[in-house]
C-alpha cells in the first residue's frame, strides 16, 4: 500500500513473481495480522505492524515492527520464534499446521478476534489448538483444527429465561432451542465422538452441554443417517439432540437449564465441537 493504514489479515501470500516481496509497503503503516507469507515483507519508508504471522522465505526488512510471529532466520520483537512452522505439505501447497507445529496457540495472548471471527478456511478464530484449556490465537492464516467446531450455520436460537415463561413454575430454569447446519467437510462419527455445544455471550457467560460418545441412537432407517439423543428421565437439564448426517443439520433442545447468570439472548456465539 502507499501512504495508507490498511489491515491485511487472513491471507496466504505466495508465488510473487515481481521484484518486491510477498507484501510490499510504501510510506504507510499497515497492520499485517494472521497471514502466512512466503515471499517476505518489503518496507519502503515505513514500519508495518506484523502480528501473529508466519513469514517464511526472504524474511522481513528491519524497519518492520514484528511481534508474536514465526520468521525464518529470526526477528527481534515480543514473542517471535524462528523454528520451522511445520506446514502439512508445503511442496503441494498445503500450508495448514501439523499437530506439533510451534505456531499453534503461540500468537498474541491478548489478541481478541472480531465477533464471529474466522480464519482463511472459514473456521472460527480463536481455537484451543494445543488442548491446554486456554484458547490462544495461532500464528499464520490457518487455525489448527484439533478441536474444530463443526457448526457454522445457526439458523434458529432461542433462550427463554424464567421471566419469559409465565405460569411454568418458579425455579424451573431456562429453555434453549438451537437449530443449525454443520460443515460436511468435518467427519462426524457419533459412535466415537463426544459432542459439546457451547453458547457464549462474549461477556464471560458460557453455557455448555456435553453428550458423550455412543449416546446417540439411530432414528428411522439406517440409510437415512438420522440419530437422536434423549437424556435420562428426570435429568436437569433435560436434553434432546438430533443429527441428520445426510442433510448436515442438527437440533438441540435443553429444558430446565439451571440458572445461567446474566447470559443474554443477543450477540451470542454458538459452537459445536466433536
PDB file of C-alpha atoms in Angstrom:
ATOM      1  CA  UNK A   1       0.000   0.000   0.000  1.00  0.00           C
ATOM      2  CA  UNK A   2       1.044   3.692  -0.453  1.00  0.00           C
ATOM      3  CA  UNK A   3       0.535   6.228   2.352  1.00  0.00           C
ATOM      4  CA  UNK A   4      -2.245   4.204   3.963  1.00  0.00           C
ATOM      5  CA  UNK A   5      -3.034   2.243   7.117  1.00  0.00           C
ATOM      6  CA  UNK A   6      -4.666  -0.837   5.662  1.00  0.00           C
ATOM      7  CA  UNK A   7      -5.341  -4.046   7.572  1.00  0.00           C
ATOM      8  CA  UNK A   8      -4.044  -7.152   5.814  1.00  0.00           C
ATOM      9  CA  UNK A   9      -5.434 -10.233   7.556  1.00  0.00           C
ATOM     10  CA  UNK A  10      -6.118 -13.927   6.962  1.00  0.00           C
ATOM     11  CA  UNK A  11      -4.186 -14.378   3.736  1.00  0.00           C
ATOM     12  CA  UNK A  12      -1.882 -16.951   2.209  1.00  0.00           C
ATOM     13  CA  UNK A  13       0.584 -14.854   0.202  1.00  0.00           C
ATOM     14  CA  UNK A  14       2.928 -16.751  -2.092  1.00  0.00           C
ATOM     15  CA  UNK A  15       4.219 -17.052  -5.628  1.00  0.00           C
ATOM     16  CA  UNK A  16       5.172 -13.426  -6.147  1.00  0.00           C
ATOM     17  CA  UNK A  17       6.956 -13.168  -9.475  1.00  0.00           C
ATOM     18  CA  UNK A  18       7.817  -9.475  -9.278  1.00  0.00           C
ATOM     19  CA  UNK A  19      10.847  -7.722  -7.799  1.00  0.00           C
ATOM     20  CA  UNK A  20       9.159  -6.866  -4.483  1.00  0.00           C
ATOM     21  CA  UNK A  21       8.239  -9.073  -1.562  1.00  0.00           C
ATOM     22  CA  UNK A  22       5.074 -11.028  -0.908  1.00  0.00           C
ATOM     23  CA  UNK A  23       3.906  -7.881   0.892  1.00  0.00           C
ATOM     24  CA  UNK A  24       5.380  -4.545  -0.165  1.00  0.00           C
ATOM     25  CA  UNK A  25       4.551  -1.311   1.657  1.00  0.00           C
ATOM     26  CA  UNK A  26       5.245   2.310   0.671  1.00  0.00           C
ATOM     27  CA  UNK A  27       5.151   5.180   3.201  1.00  0.00           C
ATOM     28  CA  UNK A  28       2.355   3.507   5.139  1.00  0.00           C
ATOM     29  CA  UNK A  29       1.770   1.730   8.436  1.00  0.00           C
ATOM     30  CA  UNK A  30      -0.435  -1.256   7.616  1.00  0.00           C
ATOM     31  CA  UNK A  31      -1.392  -3.857  10.207  1.00  0.00           C
ATOM     32  CA  UNK A  32      -0.414  -7.284   8.903  1.00  0.00           C
ATOM     33  CA  UNK A  33      -2.227  -9.846  11.045  1.00  0.00           C
ATOM     34  CA  UNK A  34      -2.565 -13.638  10.850  1.00  0.00           C
ATOM     35  CA  UNK A  35      -1.072 -14.119   7.425  1.00  0.00           C
ATOM     36  CA  UNK A  36       1.163 -16.841   6.051  1.00  0.00           C
ATOM     37  CA  UNK A  37       3.653 -15.019   3.835  1.00  0.00           C
ATOM     38  CA  UNK A  38       6.119 -16.991   1.753  1.00  0.00           C
ATOM     39  CA  UNK A  39       7.873 -14.212  -0.138  1.00  0.00           C
ATOM     40  CA  UNK A  40       8.885 -11.860   2.638  1.00  0.00           C
ATOM     41  CA  UNK A  41       7.853  -8.324   3.560  1.00  0.00           C
ATOM     42  CA  UNK A  42       9.497  -5.339   1.895  1.00  0.00           C
ATOM     43  CA  UNK A  43       9.275  -1.914   3.525  1.00  0.00           C
ATOM     44  CA  UNK A  44       9.753   1.371   1.707  1.00  0.00           C
ATOM     45  CA  UNK A  45       9.999   4.281   4.124  1.00  0.00           C
ATOM     46  CA  UNK A  46       7.600   2.750   6.619  1.00  0.00           C
ATOM     47  CA  UNK A  47       7.235   0.425   9.610  1.00  0.00           C
ATOM     48  CA  UNK A  48       4.368  -2.040   9.105  1.00  0.00           C
ATOM     49  CA  UNK A  49       2.959  -3.735  12.206  1.00  0.00           C
ATOM     50  CA  UNK A  50       3.256  -7.504  11.844  1.00  0.00           C
ATOM     51  CA  UNK A  51       1.436  -9.715  14.368  1.00  0.00           C
ATOM     52  CA  UNK A  52       0.516 -13.420  14.507  1.00  0.00           C
ATOM     53  CA  UNK A  53       2.115 -14.098  11.128  1.00  0.00           C
ATOM     54  CA  UNK A  54       4.310 -16.765   9.597  1.00  0.00           C
ATOM     55  CA  UNK A  55       6.918 -15.218   7.306  1.00  0.00           C
ATOM     56  CA  UNK A  56       8.940 -17.951   5.661  1.00  0.00           C
ATOM     57  CA  UNK A  57      11.279 -17.176   2.805  1.00  0.00           C
ATOM     58  CA  UNK A  58      13.025 -13.856   2.018  1.00  0.00           C
ATOM     59  CA  UNK A  59      12.500 -12.536   5.559  1.00  0.00           C
ATOM     60  CA  UNK A  60      11.350  -9.095   6.697  1.00  0.00           C
ATOM     61  CA  UNK A  61      13.118  -5.780   6.280  1.00  0.00           C
ATOM     62  CA  UNK A  62      14.466  -4.284   9.501  1.00  0.00           C
ATOM     63  CA  UNK A  63      12.082  -1.325   9.784  1.00  0.00           C
ATOM     64  CA  UNK A  64       9.044  -3.546  10.390  1.00  0.00           C
ATOM     65  CA  UNK A  65       7.634  -3.905  13.916  1.00  0.00           C
ATOM     66  CA  UNK A  66       7.098  -7.621  14.435  1.00  0.00           C
ATOM     67  CA  UNK A  67       5.567  -9.422  17.415  1.00  0.00           C
ATOM     68  CA  UNK A  68       4.266 -12.944  18.063  1.00  0.00           C
ATOM     69  CA  UNK A  69       5.300 -14.193  14.651  1.00  0.00           C
ATOM     70  CA  UNK A  70       7.317 -17.052  13.190  1.00  0.00           C
ATOM     71  CA  UNK A  71      10.051 -15.591  11.000  1.00  0.00           C
ATOM     72  CA  UNK A  72      12.649 -17.616   9.156  1.00  0.00           C
ATOM     73  CA  UNK A  73      16.056 -16.567  10.450  1.00  0.00           C
ATOM     74  CA  UNK A  74      14.511 -14.824  13.459  1.00  0.00           C
ATOM     75  CA  UNK A  75      13.449 -11.235  14.104  1.00  0.00           C
ATOM     76  CA  UNK A  76      13.591  -9.020  17.188  1.00  0.00           C
ATOM     77  CA  UNK A  77      10.301  -8.400  18.952  1.00  0.00           C
ATOM     78  CA  UNK A  78       7.957  -9.783  21.578  1.00  0.00           C
ATOM     79  CA  UNK A  79       7.012 -13.445  21.291  1.00  0.00           C
ATOM     80  CA  UNK A  80       8.743 -14.101  17.975  1.00  0.00           C
ATOM     81  CA  UNK A  81      10.027 -17.572  17.090  1.00  0.00           C
ATOM     82  CA  UNK A  82      12.205 -18.865  14.273  1.00  0.00           C
ATOM     83  CA  UNK A  83      11.643 -22.622  14.277  1.00  0.00           C
ATOM     84  CA  UNK A  84      10.212 -24.466  11.287  1.00  0.00           C
ATOM     85  CA  UNK A  85       6.454 -23.807  11.221  1.00  0.00           C
ATOM     86  CA  UNK A  86       5.854 -27.422  10.142  1.00  0.00           C
ATOM     87  CA  UNK A  87       3.366 -26.995   7.343  1.00  0.00           C
ATOM     88  CA  UNK A  88       1.314 -30.052   6.401  1.00  0.00           C
ATOM     89  CA  UNK A  89       2.655 -30.277   2.831  1.00  0.00           C
ATOM     90  CA  UNK A  90       4.278 -27.111   1.549  1.00  0.00           C
ATOM     91  CA  UNK A  91       5.556 -28.913  -1.561  1.00  0.00           C
ATOM     92  CA  UNK A  92       1.975 -29.344  -2.710  1.00  0.00           C
ATOM     93  CA  UNK A  93       0.699 -26.024  -1.416  1.00  0.00           C
ATOM     94  CA  UNK A  94      -0.838 -27.120   1.895  1.00  0.00           C
ATOM     95  CA  UNK A  95       0.193 -24.527   4.477  1.00  0.00           C
ATOM     96  CA  UNK A  96      -2.005 -25.708   7.329  1.00  0.00           C
ATOM     97  CA  UNK A  97      -0.168 -26.563  10.540  1.00  0.00           C
ATOM     98  CA  UNK A  98       0.853 -30.024  11.681  1.00  0.00           C
ATOM     99  CA  UNK A  99      -0.131 -31.048  15.251  1.00  0.00           C
ATOM    100  CA  UNK A 100       3.403 -30.431  16.571  1.00  0.00           C
ATOM    101  CA  UNK A 101       3.861 -27.031  14.916  1.00  0.00           C
ATOM    102  CA  UNK A 102       5.442 -24.426  17.231  1.00  0.00           C
ATOM    103  CA  UNK A 103       2.978 -21.864  15.824  1.00  0.00           C
ATOM    104  CA  UNK A 104      -0.101 -23.394  17.495  1.00  0.00           C
ATOM    105  CA  UNK A 105      -1.512 -21.208  20.298  1.00  0.00           C
ATOM    106  CA  UNK A 106       1.647 -19.051  20.159  1.00  0.00           C
ATOM    107  CA  UNK A 107       0.174 -15.823  18.807  1.00  0.00           C
ATOM    108  CA  UNK A 108      -0.509 -12.719  20.869  1.00  0.00           C
ATOM    109  CA  UNK A 109      -2.164 -13.981  24.090  1.00  0.00           C
ATOM    110  CA  UNK A 110      -4.092 -10.709  24.368  1.00  0.00           C
ATOM    111  CA  UNK A 111      -5.373 -10.819  20.803  1.00  0.00           C
ATOM    112  CA  UNK A 112      -9.179 -10.738  20.617  1.00  0.00           C
ATOM    113  CA  UNK A 113     -10.772 -11.870  17.372  1.00  0.00           C
ATOM    114  CA  UNK A 114     -13.651  -9.994  15.798  1.00  0.00           C
ATOM    115  CA  UNK A 115     -17.124 -11.291  16.707  1.00  0.00           C
ATOM    116  CA  UNK A 116     -17.645 -14.490  14.719  1.00  0.00           C
ATOM    117  CA  UNK A 117     -14.054 -14.106  13.504  1.00  0.00           C
ATOM    118  CA  UNK A 118     -12.793 -16.785  11.151  1.00  0.00           C
ATOM    119  CA  UNK A 119      -9.530 -17.941   9.611  1.00  0.00           C
ATOM    120  CA  UNK A 120      -8.747 -18.310   5.911  1.00  0.00           C
ATOM    121  CA  UNK A 121     -10.731 -21.575   5.736  1.00  0.00           C
ATOM    122  CA  UNK A 122     -13.762 -20.083   7.435  1.00  0.00           C
ATOM    123  CA  UNK A 123     -13.177 -21.869  10.736  1.00  0.00           C
ATOM    124  CA  UNK A 124     -13.630 -19.930  13.983  1.00  0.00           C
ATOM    125  CA  UNK A 125     -10.699 -17.998  15.306  1.00  0.00           C
ATOM    126  CA  UNK A 126      -9.646 -18.486  18.128  1.00  0.00           C
ATOM    127  CA  UNK A 127      -9.428 -22.242  18.995  1.00  0.00           C
ATOM    128  CA  UNK A 128      -7.620 -24.081  21.782  1.00  0.00           C
ATOM    129  CA  UNK A 129      -5.262 -25.840  19.395  1.00  0.00           C
ATOM    130  CA  UNK A 130      -2.981 -27.400  21.996  1.00  0.00           C
ATOM    131  CA  UNK A 131      -5.881 -28.536  24.221  1.00  0.00           C
ATOM    132  CA  UNK A 132      -4.477 -26.943  27.380  1.00  0.00           C
ATOM    133  CA  UNK A 133      -7.765 -25.312  28.308  1.00  0.00           C
ATOM    134  CA  UNK A 134      -6.733 -21.835  27.090  1.00  0.00           C
ATOM    135  CA  UNK A 135      -7.587 -20.666  23.581  1.00  0.00           C
ATOM    136  CA  UNK A 136      -4.803 -18.507  22.127  1.00  0.00           C
ATOM    137  CA  UNK A 137      -4.641 -17.439  18.503  1.00  0.00           C
ATOM    138  CA  UNK A 138      -2.288 -19.382  16.220  1.00  0.00           C
ATOM    139  CA  UNK A 139       0.359 -17.802  14.037  1.00  0.00           C
ATOM    140  CA  UNK A 140      -0.460 -17.792  10.343  1.00  0.00           C
ATOM    141  CA  UNK A 141      -3.560 -17.793   8.177  1.00  0.00           C
ATOM    142  CA  UNK A 142      -4.983 -21.077   9.463  1.00  0.00           C
ATOM    143  CA  UNK A 143      -6.090 -22.079  12.959  1.00  0.00           C
ATOM    144  CA  UNK A 144      -5.059 -25.607  13.885  1.00  0.00           C
ATOM    145  CA  UNK A 145      -8.167 -27.778  13.961  1.00  0.00           C
ATOM    146  CA  UNK A 146      -7.511 -30.259  16.769  1.00  0.00           C
ATOM    147  CA  UNK A 147     -10.840 -29.274  18.344  1.00  0.00           C
ATOM    148  CA  UNK A 148     -12.582 -27.886  15.309  1.00  0.00           C
ATOM    149  CA  UNK A 149     -16.103 -26.580  15.790  1.00  0.00           C
ATOM    150  CA  UNK A 150     -18.176 -28.136  13.034  1.00  0.00           C
ATOM    151  CA  UNK A 151     -21.187 -25.872  13.436  1.00  0.00           C
ATOM    152  CA  UNK A 152     -21.162 -22.853  11.140  1.00  0.00           C
ATOM    153  CA  UNK A 153     -24.782 -22.114  10.359  1.00  0.00           C
ATOM    154  CA  UNK A 154     -27.125 -21.488  13.258  1.00  0.00           C
ATOM    155  CA  UNK A 155     -30.464 -20.505  11.758  1.00  0.00           C
ATOM    156  CA  UNK A 156     -32.507 -20.574  14.954  1.00  0.00           C
ATOM    157  CA  UNK A 157     -31.510 -19.810  18.532  1.00  0.00           C
ATOM    158  CA  UNK A 158     -33.884 -19.076  21.376  1.00  0.00           C
ATOM    159  CA  UNK A 159     -33.240 -18.805  25.089  1.00  0.00           C
ATOM    160  CA  UNK A 160     -36.342 -18.483  27.239  1.00  0.00           C
ATOM    161  CA  UNK A 161     -35.445 -17.370  30.750  1.00  0.00           C
ATOM    162  CA  UNK A 162     -37.609 -17.835  33.840  1.00  0.00           C
ATOM    163  CA  UNK A 163     -39.067 -14.357  33.422  1.00  0.00           C
ATOM    164  CA  UNK A 164     -40.151 -15.251  29.871  1.00  0.00           C
ATOM    165  CA  UNK A 165     -42.168 -18.288  30.915  1.00  0.00           C
ATOM    166  CA  UNK A 166     -45.396 -17.300  32.604  1.00  0.00           C
ATOM    167  CA  UNK A 167     -47.064 -19.879  34.776  1.00  0.00           C
ATOM    168  CA  UNK A 168     -44.471 -22.615  34.325  1.00  0.00           C
ATOM    169  CA  UNK A 169     -43.283 -22.660  37.895  1.00  0.00           C
ATOM    170  CA  UNK A 170     -40.654 -20.808  39.850  1.00  0.00           C
ATOM    171  CA  UNK A 171     -37.181 -22.334  39.718  1.00  0.00           C
ATOM    172  CA  UNK A 172     -37.869 -24.288  36.557  1.00  0.00           C
ATOM    173  CA  UNK A 173     -34.837 -22.795  34.819  1.00  0.00           C
ATOM    174  CA  UNK A 174     -34.323 -21.678  31.225  1.00  0.00           C
ATOM    175  CA  UNK A 175     -35.196 -23.419  27.968  1.00  0.00           C
ATOM    176  CA  UNK A 176     -32.852 -23.393  24.980  1.00  0.00           C
ATOM    177  CA  UNK A 177     -33.616 -24.310  21.384  1.00  0.00           C
ATOM    178  CA  UNK A 178     -30.897 -24.357  18.709  1.00  0.00           C
ATOM    179  CA  UNK A 179     -31.210 -25.453  15.086  1.00  0.00           C
ATOM    180  CA  UNK A 180     -28.457 -25.240  12.521  1.00  0.00           C
ATOM    181  CA  UNK A 181     -26.189 -26.809   9.969  1.00  0.00           C
ATOM    182  CA  UNK A 182     -22.679 -28.191  10.227  1.00  0.00           C
ATOM    183  CA  UNK A 183     -19.775 -28.348   7.832  1.00  0.00           C
ATOM    184  CA  UNK A 184     -19.882 -31.626   5.867  1.00  0.00           C
ATOM    185  CA  UNK A 185     -16.094 -31.433   5.444  1.00  0.00           C
ATOM    186  CA  UNK A 186     -15.718 -32.327   9.117  1.00  0.00           C
ATOM    187  CA  UNK A 187     -16.474 -36.053   9.524  1.00  0.00           C
ATOM    188  CA  UNK A 188     -18.701 -36.968  12.454  1.00  0.00           C
ATOM    189  CA  UNK A 189     -18.842 -40.455  13.931  1.00  0.00           C
ATOM    190  CA  UNK A 190     -21.304 -40.311  16.802  1.00  0.00           C
ATOM    191  CA  UNK A 191     -20.203 -43.751  17.992  1.00  0.00           C
ATOM    192  CA  UNK A 192     -16.728 -42.485  18.905  1.00  0.00           C
ATOM    193  CA  UNK A 193     -17.055 -38.675  19.027  1.00  0.00           C
ATOM    194  CA  UNK A 194     -18.120 -36.703  22.070  1.00  0.00           C
ATOM    195  CA  UNK A 195     -20.345 -33.735  21.196  1.00  0.00           C
ATOM    196  CA  UNK A 196     -20.251 -30.440  23.091  1.00  0.00           C
ATOM    197  CA  UNK A 197     -22.462 -27.418  22.401  1.00  0.00           C
ATOM    198  CA  UNK A 198     -21.213 -24.018  23.612  1.00  0.00           C
ATOM    199  CA  UNK A 199     -23.175 -20.785  23.879  1.00  0.00           C
ATOM    200  CA  UNK A 200     -21.052 -17.719  24.659  1.00  0.00           C
ATOM    201  CA  UNK A 201     -22.336 -14.157  25.020  1.00  0.00           C
ATOM    202  CA  UNK A 202     -18.842 -12.658  24.790  1.00  0.00           C
ATOM    203  CA  UNK A 203     -19.128 -11.265  28.327  1.00  0.00           C
ATOM    204  CA  UNK A 204     -17.673 -14.254  30.144  1.00  0.00           C
ATOM    205  CA  UNK A 205     -21.016 -16.074  30.430  1.00  0.00           C
ATOM    206  CA  UNK A 206     -20.948 -19.530  28.870  1.00  0.00           C
ATOM    207  CA  UNK A 207     -23.363 -22.435  28.709  1.00  0.00           C
ATOM    208  CA  UNK A 208     -22.170 -25.837  27.577  1.00  0.00           C
ATOM    209  CA  UNK A 209     -23.925 -29.146  27.004  1.00  0.00           C
ATOM    210  CA  UNK A 210     -21.845 -32.326  26.786  1.00  0.00           C
ATOM    211  CA  UNK A 211     -23.082 -35.560  25.191  1.00  0.00           C
ATOM    212  CA  UNK A 212     -20.583 -38.458  25.419  1.00  0.00           C
ATOM    213  CA  UNK A 213     -19.656 -40.696  22.510  1.00  0.00           C
ATOM    214  CA  UNK A 214     -22.036 -43.579  21.890  1.00  0.00           C
ATOM    215  CA  UNK A 215     -25.048 -41.785  23.380  1.00  0.00           C
ATOM    216  CA  UNK A 216     -26.780 -41.095  20.062  1.00  0.00           C
ATOM    217  CA  UNK A 217     -29.050 -43.839  18.722  1.00  0.00           C
ATOM    218  CA  UNK A 218     -30.223 -44.411  15.133  1.00  0.00           C
ATOM    219  CA  UNK A 219     -33.606 -42.914  14.273  1.00  0.00           C
ATOM    220  CA  UNK A 220     -35.526 -44.479  11.394  1.00  0.00           C
ATOM    221  CA  UNK A 221     -33.940 -46.447   8.568  1.00  0.00           C
ATOM    222  CA  UNK A 222     -30.124 -46.777   8.621  1.00  0.00           C
ATOM    223  CA  UNK A 223     -29.798 -45.279   5.141  1.00  0.00           C
ATOM    224  CA  UNK A 224     -31.409 -42.049   6.379  1.00  0.00           C
ATOM    225  CA  UNK A 225     -28.426 -41.415   8.680  1.00  0.00           C
ATOM    226  CA  UNK A 226     -30.517 -39.793  11.395  1.00  0.00           C
ATOM    227  CA  UNK A 227     -29.555 -40.017  15.065  1.00  0.00           C
ATOM    228  CA  UNK A 228     -31.148 -38.896  18.317  1.00  0.00           C
ATOM    229  CA  UNK A 229     -30.209 -38.434  21.948  1.00  0.00           C
ATOM    230  CA  UNK A 230     -32.625 -38.087  24.870  1.00  0.00           C
ATOM    231  CA  UNK A 231     -31.191 -37.546  28.328  1.00  0.00           C
ATOM    232  CA  UNK A 232     -32.359 -39.947  31.068  1.00  0.00           C
ATOM    233  CA  UNK A 233     -35.739 -39.232  32.630  1.00  0.00           C
ATOM    234  CA  UNK A 234     -35.534 -36.631  35.373  1.00  0.00           C
ATOM    235  CA  UNK A 235     -32.288 -35.094  34.098  1.00  0.00           C
ATOM    236  CA  UNK A 236     -31.675 -31.434  34.772  1.00  0.00           C
ATOM    237  CA  UNK A 237     -31.163 -30.059  32.255  1.00  0.00           C
ATOM    238  CA  UNK A 238     -33.360 -32.274  30.095  1.00  0.00           C
ATOM    239  CA  UNK A 239     -31.518 -32.519  26.758  1.00  0.00           C
ATOM    240  CA  UNK A 240     -32.788 -33.725  23.401  1.00  0.00           C
ATOM    241  CA  UNK A 241     -30.470 -33.627  20.391  1.00  0.00           C
ATOM    242  CA  UNK A 242     -30.899 -34.689  16.780  1.00  0.00           C
ATOM    243  CA  UNK A 243     -28.461 -35.121  13.876  1.00  0.00           C
ATOM    244  CA  UNK A 244     -29.194 -35.634  10.199  1.00  0.00           C
ATOM    245  CA  UNK A 245     -25.843 -36.592   8.696  1.00  0.00           C
ATOM    246  CA  UNK A 246     -27.149 -36.554   5.124  1.00  0.00           C
ATOM    247  CA  UNK A 247     -28.613 -33.055   5.308  1.00  0.00           C
ATOM    248  CA  UNK A 248     -25.882 -31.843   7.698  1.00  0.00           C
ATOM    249  CA  UNK A 249     -28.388 -30.426  10.161  1.00  0.00           C
ATOM    250  CA  UNK A 250     -28.716 -30.620  13.923  1.00  0.00           C
ATOM    251  CA  UNK A 251     -31.069 -29.565  16.677  1.00  0.00           C
ATOM    252  CA  UNK A 252     -30.537 -29.172  20.402  1.00  0.00           C
ATOM    253  CA  UNK A 253     -33.318 -28.628  22.918  1.00  0.00           C
ATOM    254  CA  UNK A 254     -32.440 -28.170  26.571  1.00  0.00           C
ATOM    255  CA  UNK A 255     -35.131 -27.626  29.184  1.00  0.00           C
ATOM    256  CA  UNK A 256     -34.835 -26.859  32.883  1.00  0.00           C
ATOM    257  CA  UNK A 257     -31.358 -25.403  32.429  1.00  0.00           C
ATOM    258  CA  UNK A 258     -30.130 -24.249  35.856  1.00  0.00           C
ATOM    259  CA  UNK A 259     -29.977 -20.509  36.379  1.00  0.00           C
ATOM    260  CA  UNK A 260     -27.350 -19.210  33.960  1.00  0.00           C
ATOM    261  CA  UNK A 261     -26.496 -15.826  35.437  1.00  0.00           C
ATOM    262  CA  UNK A 262     -26.647 -12.859  33.106  1.00  0.00           C
ATOM    263  CA  UNK A 263     -26.309 -14.585  29.752  1.00  0.00           C
ATOM    264  CA  UNK A 264     -28.335 -12.636  27.216  1.00  0.00           C
ATOM    265  CA  UNK A 265     -30.225 -13.851  24.185  1.00  0.00           C
ATOM    266  CA  UNK A 266     -28.474 -11.395  21.864  1.00  0.00           C
ATOM    267  CA  UNK A 267     -24.982 -11.351  20.298  1.00  0.00           C
ATOM    268  CA  UNK A 268     -24.439 -14.995  21.189  1.00  0.00           C
ATOM    269  CA  UNK A 269     -21.752 -17.142  19.626  1.00  0.00           C
ATOM    270  CA  UNK A 270     -22.679 -20.804  19.235  1.00  0.00           C
ATOM    271  CA  UNK A 271     -20.192 -23.569  18.537  1.00  0.00           C
ATOM    272  CA  UNK A 272     -20.424 -27.331  18.385  1.00  0.00           C
ATOM    273  CA  UNK A 273     -17.340 -29.471  18.949  1.00  0.00           C
ATOM    274  CA  UNK A 274     -16.855 -33.136  18.131  1.00  0.00           C
TER     275      UNK A 274
END
